[in-house]
Short mmCIF file of C-alpha atoms and ligand atoms in Angstrom, two decimals:
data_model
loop_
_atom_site.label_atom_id
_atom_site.label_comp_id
_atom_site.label_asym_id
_atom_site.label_seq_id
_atom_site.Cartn_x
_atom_site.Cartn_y
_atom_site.Cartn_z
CA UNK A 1 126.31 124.64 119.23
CA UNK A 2 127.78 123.44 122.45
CA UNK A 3 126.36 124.11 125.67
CA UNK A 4 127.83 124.04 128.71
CA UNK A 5 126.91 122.03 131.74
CA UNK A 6 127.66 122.37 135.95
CA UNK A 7 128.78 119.42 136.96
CA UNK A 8 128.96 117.48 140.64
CA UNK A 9 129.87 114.41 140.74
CA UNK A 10 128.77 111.56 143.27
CA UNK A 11 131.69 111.13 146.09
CA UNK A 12 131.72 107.46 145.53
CA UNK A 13 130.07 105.49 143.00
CA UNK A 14 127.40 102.66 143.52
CA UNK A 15 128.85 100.56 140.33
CA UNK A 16 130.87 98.35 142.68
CA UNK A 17 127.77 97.16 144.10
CA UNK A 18 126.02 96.27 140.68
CA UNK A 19 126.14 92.33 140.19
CA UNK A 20 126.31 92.39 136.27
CA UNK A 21 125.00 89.46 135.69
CA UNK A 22 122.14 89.47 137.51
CA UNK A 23 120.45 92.80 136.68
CA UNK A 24 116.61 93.41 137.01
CA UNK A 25 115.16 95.99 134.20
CA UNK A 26 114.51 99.03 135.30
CA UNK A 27 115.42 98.84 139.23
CA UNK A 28 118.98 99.74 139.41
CA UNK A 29 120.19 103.08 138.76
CA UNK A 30 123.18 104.59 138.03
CA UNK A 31 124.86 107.52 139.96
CA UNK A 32 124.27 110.91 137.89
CA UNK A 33 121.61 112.77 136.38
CA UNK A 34 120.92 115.42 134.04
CA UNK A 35 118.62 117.69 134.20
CA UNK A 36 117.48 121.41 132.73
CA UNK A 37 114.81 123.90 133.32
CA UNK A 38 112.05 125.68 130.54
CA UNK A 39 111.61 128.80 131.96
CA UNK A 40 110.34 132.02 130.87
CA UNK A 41 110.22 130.56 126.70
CA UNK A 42 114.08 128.77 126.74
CA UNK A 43 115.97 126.49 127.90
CA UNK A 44 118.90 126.56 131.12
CA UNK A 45 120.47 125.48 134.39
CA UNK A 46 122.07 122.67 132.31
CA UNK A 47 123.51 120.66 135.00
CA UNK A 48 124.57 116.61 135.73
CA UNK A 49 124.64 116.02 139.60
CA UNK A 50 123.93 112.61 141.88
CA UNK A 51 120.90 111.14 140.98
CA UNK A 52 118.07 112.40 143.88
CA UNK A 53 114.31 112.71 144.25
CA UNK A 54 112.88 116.13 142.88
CA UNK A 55 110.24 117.60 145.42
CA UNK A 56 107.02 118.11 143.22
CA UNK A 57 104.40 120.40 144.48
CA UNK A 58 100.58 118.73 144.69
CA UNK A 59 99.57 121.29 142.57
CA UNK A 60 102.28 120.14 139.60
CA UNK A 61 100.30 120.47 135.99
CA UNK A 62 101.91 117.44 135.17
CA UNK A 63 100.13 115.45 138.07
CA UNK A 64 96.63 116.58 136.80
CA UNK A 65 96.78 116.45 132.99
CA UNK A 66 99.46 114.38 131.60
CA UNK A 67 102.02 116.51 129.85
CA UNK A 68 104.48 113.63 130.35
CA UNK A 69 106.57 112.22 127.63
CA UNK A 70 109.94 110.21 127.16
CA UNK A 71 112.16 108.13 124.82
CA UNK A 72 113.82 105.07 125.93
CA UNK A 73 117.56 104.44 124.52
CA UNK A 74 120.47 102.01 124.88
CA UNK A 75 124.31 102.42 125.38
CA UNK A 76 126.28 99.59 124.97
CA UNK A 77 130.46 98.95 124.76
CA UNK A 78 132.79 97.20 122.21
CA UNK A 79 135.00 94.45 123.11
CA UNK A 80 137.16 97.91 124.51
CA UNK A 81 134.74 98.90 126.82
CA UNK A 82 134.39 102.18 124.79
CA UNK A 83 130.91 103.48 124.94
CA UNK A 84 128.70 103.36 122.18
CA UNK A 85 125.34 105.21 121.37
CA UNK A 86 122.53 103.91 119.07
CA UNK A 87 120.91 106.59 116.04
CA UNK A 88 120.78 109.11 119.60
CA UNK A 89 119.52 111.71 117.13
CA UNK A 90 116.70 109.73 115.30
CA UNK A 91 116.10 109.79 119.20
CA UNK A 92 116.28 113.33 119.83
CA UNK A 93 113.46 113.96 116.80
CA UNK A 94 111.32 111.87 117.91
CA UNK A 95 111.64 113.12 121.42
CA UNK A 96 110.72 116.42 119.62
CA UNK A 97 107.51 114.91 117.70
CA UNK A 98 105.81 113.67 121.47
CA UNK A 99 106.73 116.92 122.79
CA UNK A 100 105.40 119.05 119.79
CA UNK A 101 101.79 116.89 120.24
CA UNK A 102 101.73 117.05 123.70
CA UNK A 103 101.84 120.82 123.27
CA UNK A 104 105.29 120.71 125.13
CA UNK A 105 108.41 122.73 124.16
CA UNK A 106 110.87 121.38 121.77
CA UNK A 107 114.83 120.86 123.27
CA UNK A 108 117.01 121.56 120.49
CA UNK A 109 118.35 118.09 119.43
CA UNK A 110 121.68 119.22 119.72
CA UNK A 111 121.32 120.15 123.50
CA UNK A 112 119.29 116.45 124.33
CA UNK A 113 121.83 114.48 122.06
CA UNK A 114 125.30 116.14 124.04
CA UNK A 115 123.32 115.56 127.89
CA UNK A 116 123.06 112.26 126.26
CA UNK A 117 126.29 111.90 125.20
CA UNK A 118 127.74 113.51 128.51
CA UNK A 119 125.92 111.50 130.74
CA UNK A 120 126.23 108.05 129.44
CA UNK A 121 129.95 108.70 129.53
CA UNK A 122 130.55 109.65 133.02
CA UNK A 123 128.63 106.40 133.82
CA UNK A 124 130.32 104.08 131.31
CA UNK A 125 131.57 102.11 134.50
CA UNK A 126 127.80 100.21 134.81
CA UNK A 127 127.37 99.47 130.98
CA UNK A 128 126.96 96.02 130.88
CA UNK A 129 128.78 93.92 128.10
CA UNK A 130 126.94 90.76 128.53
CA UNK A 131 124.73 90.58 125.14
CA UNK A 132 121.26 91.43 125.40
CA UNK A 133 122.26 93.97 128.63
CA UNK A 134 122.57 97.50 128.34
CA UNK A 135 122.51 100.98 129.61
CA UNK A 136 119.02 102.28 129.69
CA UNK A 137 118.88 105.65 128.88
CA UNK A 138 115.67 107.43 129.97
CA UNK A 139 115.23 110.96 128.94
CA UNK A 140 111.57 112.59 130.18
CA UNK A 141 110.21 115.68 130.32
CA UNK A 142 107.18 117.10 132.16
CA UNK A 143 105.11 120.15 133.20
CA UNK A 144 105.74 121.85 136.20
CA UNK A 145 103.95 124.47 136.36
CA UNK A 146 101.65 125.15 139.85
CA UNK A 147 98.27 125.33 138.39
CA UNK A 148 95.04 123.97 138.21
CA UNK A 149 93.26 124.42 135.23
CA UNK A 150 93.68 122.34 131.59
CA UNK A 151 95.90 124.43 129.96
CA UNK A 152 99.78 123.96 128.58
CA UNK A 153 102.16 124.20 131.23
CA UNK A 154 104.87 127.72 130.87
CA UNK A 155 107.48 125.48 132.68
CA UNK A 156 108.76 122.22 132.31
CA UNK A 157 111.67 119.80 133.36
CA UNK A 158 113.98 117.74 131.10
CA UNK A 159 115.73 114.93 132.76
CA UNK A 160 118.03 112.28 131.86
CA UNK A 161 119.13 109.37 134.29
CA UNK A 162 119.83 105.50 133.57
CA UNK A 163 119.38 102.21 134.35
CA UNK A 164 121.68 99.39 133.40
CA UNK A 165 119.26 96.61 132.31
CA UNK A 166 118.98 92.95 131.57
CA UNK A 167 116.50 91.37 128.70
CA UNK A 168 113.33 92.79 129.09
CA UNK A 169 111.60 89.32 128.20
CA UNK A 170 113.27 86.33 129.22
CA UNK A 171 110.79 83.69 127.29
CA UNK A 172 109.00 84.23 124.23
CA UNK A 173 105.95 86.18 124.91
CA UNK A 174 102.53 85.03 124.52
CA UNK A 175 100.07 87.78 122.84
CA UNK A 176 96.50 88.45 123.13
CA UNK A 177 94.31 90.45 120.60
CA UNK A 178 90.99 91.33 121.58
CA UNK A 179 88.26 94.21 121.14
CA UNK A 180 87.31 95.27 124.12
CA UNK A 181 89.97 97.90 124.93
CA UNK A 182 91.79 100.38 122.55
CA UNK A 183 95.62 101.94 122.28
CA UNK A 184 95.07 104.65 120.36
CA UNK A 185 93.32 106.06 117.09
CA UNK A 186 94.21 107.75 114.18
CA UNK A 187 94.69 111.83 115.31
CA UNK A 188 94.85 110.65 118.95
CA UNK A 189 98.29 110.27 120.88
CA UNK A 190 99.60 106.74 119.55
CA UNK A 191 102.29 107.85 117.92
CA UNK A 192 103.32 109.89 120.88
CA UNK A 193 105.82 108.15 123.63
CA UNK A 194 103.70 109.85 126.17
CA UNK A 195 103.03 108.62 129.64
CA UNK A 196 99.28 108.17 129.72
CA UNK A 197 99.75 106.35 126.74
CA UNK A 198 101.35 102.84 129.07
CA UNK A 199 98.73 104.02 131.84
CA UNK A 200 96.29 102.92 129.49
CA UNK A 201 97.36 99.56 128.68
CA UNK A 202 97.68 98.51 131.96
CA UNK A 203 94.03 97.59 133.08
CA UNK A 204 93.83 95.31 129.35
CA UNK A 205 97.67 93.77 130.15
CA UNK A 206 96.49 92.62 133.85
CA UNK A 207 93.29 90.99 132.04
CA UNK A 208 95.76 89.39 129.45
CA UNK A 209 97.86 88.04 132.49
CA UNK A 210 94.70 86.71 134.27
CA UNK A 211 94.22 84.96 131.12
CA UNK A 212 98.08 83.86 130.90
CA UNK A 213 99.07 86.37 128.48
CA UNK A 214 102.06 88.50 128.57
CA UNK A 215 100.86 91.54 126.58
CA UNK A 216 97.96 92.63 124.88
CA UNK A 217 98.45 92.71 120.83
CA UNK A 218 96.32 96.36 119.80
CA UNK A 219 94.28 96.05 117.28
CA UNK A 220 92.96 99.88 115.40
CA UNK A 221 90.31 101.52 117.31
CA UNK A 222 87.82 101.66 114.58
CA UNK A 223 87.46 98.79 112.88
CA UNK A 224 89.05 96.14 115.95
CA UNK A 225 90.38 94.31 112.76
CA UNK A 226 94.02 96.04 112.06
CA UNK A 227 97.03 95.08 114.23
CA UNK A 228 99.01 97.92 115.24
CA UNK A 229 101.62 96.61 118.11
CA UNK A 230 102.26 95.58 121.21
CA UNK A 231 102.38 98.73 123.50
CA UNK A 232 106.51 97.40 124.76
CA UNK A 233 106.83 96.75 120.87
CA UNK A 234 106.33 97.35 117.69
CA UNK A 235 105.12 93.86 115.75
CA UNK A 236 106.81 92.08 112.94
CA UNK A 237 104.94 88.73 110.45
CA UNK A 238 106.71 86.33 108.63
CA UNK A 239 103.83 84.69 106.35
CA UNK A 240 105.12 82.81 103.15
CA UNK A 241 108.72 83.68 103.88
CA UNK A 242 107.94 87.87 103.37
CA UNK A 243 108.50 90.03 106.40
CA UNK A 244 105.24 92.20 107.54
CA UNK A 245 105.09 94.51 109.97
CA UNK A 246 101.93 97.59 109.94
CA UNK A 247 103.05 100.58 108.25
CA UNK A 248 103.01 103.78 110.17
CA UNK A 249 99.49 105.18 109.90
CA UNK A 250 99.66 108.10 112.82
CA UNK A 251 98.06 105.28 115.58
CA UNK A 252 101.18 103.38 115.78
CA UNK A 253 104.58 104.58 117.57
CA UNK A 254 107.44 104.78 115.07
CA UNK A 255 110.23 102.88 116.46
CA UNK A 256 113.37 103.16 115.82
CA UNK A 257 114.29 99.27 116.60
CA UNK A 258 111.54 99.01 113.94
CA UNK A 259 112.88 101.73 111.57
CA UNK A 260 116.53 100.38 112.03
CA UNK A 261 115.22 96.47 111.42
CA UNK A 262 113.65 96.86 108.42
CA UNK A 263 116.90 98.35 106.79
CA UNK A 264 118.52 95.64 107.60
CA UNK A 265 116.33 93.49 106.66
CA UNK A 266 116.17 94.74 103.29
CA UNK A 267 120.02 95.52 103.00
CA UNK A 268 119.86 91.19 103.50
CA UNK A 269 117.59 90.63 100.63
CA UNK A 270 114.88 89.89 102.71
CA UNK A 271 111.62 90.68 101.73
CA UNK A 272 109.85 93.37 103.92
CA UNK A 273 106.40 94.54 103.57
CA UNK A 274 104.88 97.54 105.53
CA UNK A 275 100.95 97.24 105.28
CA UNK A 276 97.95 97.17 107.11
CA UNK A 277 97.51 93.41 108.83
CA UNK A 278 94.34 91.91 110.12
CA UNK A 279 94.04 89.86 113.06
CA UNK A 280 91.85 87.65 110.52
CA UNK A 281 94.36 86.91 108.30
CA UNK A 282 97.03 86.22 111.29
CA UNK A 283 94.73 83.70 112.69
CA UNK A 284 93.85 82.42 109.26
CA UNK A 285 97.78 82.17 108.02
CA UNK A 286 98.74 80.63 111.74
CA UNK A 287 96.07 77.86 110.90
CA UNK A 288 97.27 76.73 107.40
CA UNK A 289 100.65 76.98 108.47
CA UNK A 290 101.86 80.13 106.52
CA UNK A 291 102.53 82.17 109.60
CA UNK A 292 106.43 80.71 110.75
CA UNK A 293 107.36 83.40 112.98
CA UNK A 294 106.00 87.01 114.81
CA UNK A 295 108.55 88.65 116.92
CA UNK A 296 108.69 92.34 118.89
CA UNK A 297 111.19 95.01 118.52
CA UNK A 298 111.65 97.93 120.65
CA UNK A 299 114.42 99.44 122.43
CA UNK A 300 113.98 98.09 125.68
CA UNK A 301 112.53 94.47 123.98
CA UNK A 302 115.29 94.42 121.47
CA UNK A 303 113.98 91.33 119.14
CA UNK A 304 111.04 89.66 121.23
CA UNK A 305 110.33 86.12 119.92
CA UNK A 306 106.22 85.23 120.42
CA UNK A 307 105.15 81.76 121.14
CA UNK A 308 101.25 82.37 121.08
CA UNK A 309 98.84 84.80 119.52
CA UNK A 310 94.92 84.11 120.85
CA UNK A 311 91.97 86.70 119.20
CA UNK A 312 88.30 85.63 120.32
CA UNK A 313 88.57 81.57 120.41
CA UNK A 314 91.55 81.19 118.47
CA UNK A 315 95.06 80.13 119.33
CA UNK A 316 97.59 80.21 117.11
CA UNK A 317 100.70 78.90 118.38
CA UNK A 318 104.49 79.29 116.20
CA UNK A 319 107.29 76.84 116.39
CA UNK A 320 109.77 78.30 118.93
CA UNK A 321 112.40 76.46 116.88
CA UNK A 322 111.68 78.00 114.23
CA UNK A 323 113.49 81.66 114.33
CA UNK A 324 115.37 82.04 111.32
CA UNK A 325 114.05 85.87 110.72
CA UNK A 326 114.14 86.82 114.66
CA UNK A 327 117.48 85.25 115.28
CA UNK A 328 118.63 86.96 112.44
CA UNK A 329 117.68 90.31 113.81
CA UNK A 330 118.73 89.82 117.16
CA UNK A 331 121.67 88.78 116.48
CA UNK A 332 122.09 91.45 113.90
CA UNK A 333 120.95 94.29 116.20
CA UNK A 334 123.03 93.24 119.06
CA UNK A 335 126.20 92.42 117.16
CA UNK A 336 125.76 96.49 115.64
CA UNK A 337 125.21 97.45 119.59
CA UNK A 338 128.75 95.43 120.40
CA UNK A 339 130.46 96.08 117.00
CA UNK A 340 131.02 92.74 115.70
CA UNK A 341 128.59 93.29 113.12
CA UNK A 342 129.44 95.59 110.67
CA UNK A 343 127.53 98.99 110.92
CA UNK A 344 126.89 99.56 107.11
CA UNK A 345 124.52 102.58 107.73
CA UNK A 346 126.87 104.13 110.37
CA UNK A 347 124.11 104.07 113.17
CA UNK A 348 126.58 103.33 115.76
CA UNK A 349 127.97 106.72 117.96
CA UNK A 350 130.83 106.31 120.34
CA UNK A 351 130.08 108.24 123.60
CA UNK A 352 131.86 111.25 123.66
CA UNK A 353 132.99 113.41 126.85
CA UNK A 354 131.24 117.13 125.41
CA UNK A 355 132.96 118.25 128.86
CA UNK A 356 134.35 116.63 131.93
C1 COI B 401 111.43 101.17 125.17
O1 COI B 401 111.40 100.20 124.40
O2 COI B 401 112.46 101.80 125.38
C2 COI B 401 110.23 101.61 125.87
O3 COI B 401 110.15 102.74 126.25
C3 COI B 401 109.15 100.64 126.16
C4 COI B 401 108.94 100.36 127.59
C5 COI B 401 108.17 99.09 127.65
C6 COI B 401 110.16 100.20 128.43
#
């Protein structure tokens, strides 16, 4: 169906300001919102207006227990400047899967994909075209109920705003596994992109850091052995020329970088492997040599070279000039993003207008 949105728009727009190439992630916004109201079991006031703080009472449900979740897309232009979307529904359903665990309602995809659609093309103006920049897309919803008391929220907020972004990373990162801390467990909230989620992987990345580690590399919380990602990222192997990444087992956020890489990967003739991985064997294969590459992927990461993975004692550290399977798929990714690589599975979604 289509739905109808109010819409104000800013006087005068901030994009004049923007020096494209020198953007910061995720401190620059652009000059519209969307945003829409759960109320009494359904969704309305469907309106795009200037980007503004929302007054929150103390007493917000969302505050207190965490119904919080969000999905984190890119828009990007062809050598036209047209706008371009990436899978936006694959990003609606899984937008849909936090919110159905988080005991949140469920936007009909149709409804988040057109916002999505609308918004990203009134603010086509900041979408960067240098490669590895983008539009961040950031679409969130929370409680808002005035209660306290752990129960679901009746009422909740969807918003949409963006960002346009630089690389995430600038160098390859440098991992650490270790056992101390957990990410998530099998029937917990892993799979969910839910706030608390990146609340709790902050007190284990500062310790990495201290220790000169960019990120924290999860390992499963019951037997500290399996890797499951990065908490930015999911986590991709090469060992012996085969592709491994962990296969989905409920812990582990599906991404959609992921999802999207190892079709193309495959469509190449590559070898790809989704299977449990041990830290063990990662140290053991980095030793004798087998281990040539590991590399992130994630929407905001894109393709996320590593340079160093340490567990307990160990160090492994890769060749940095060796890249021949994350060069590959960065180049790949960002050449579907931009259009000069051809998009075989018909991924790529030019931003469409829904209304003016
Ligand atoms: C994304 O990749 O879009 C995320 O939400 C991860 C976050 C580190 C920005």
């Amino acid at each position: 169906m289509s739905y109808k949105f109010k819409i104000t728009k800013i006087s005068e727009s901030g994009v004049s300001k923007l020096d494209f190439n020198n953007i910061p992630f995720g401190k620059v916004f652009t000059d519209h919102m969307f945003v829409a109201d759960y109320i009494d079991g359904q969704w309305t006031n469907f309106e795009i207006k200037p980007i503004a703080p929302i007054p929150t009472h103390p007493g917000n449900m969302a505050w207190h227990y965490g119904q919080a979740i969000f999905e984190g897309m890119k828009a990007t232009v062809d050598a036209a400047r047209n706008p371009l979307l990436f899978r936006p529904e694959m990003h609606a359903v899984r937008f849909n899967k936090s919110a159905s665990r988080m005991s949140m309602p469920e936007i009909p995809n149709d409804l988040f994909v057109q916002a999505v659609h609308n918004i990203v093309h009134m603010e086509k103006d900041w979408i960067p075209a240098q490669a590895g920049s983008a539009l961040y897309i950031r679409p969130f919803m929370y409680a808002t109920d005035e209660t306290i008391g752990v129960k679901a929220s009746e009422t909740y907020k969807f918003i949409i705003f963006t960002m346009p972004v630089g690389p995430y990373y600038t160098n390859p990162v440098k991992l650490l596994a270790q056992d101390k801390y957990v990410r998530a467990v099998i029937g917990g909230v892993g799979e969910a992109k839910t706030a608390g989620n990146y609340a709790a992987s902050l007190l284990p990345a500062t310790m990495a850091k201290k220790e000169g580690y960019d990120q924290v590399m999860w390992l499963d919380g019951v037997h500290k052995k399996y890797v499951q990602e990065i908490g930015t990222m999911n986590i991709f192997f090469v060992i012996n020329d085969e592709i491994l990444t962990p296969n989905l087992d409920g812990a582990i956020l599906a991404g959609i970088t992921r999802d999207s890489m190892i079709q193309l990967f495959k469509s190449e003739g590559f070898k790809v492997t989704e299977r449990p991985i041990t830290i063990d064997e990662l140290i053991e294969a980095g030793k004798n040599g087998s281990l040539t590459e590991a590399f992130g992927s994630g929407t905001a990461a894109v393709i996320a070279p590593a340079s160093h993975i340490k567990h307990n004692d160990e160090v492994v550290e890769l060749d940095m000039n060796n890249r021949k399977y994350s060069s590959w798929a960065f180049d790949t990714i960002n050449g579907l993003k931009n259009r000069t690589v051809a998009d075989k599975f018909n991924w790529i979604v030019p931003a469409e207008p829904y209304q003016e």
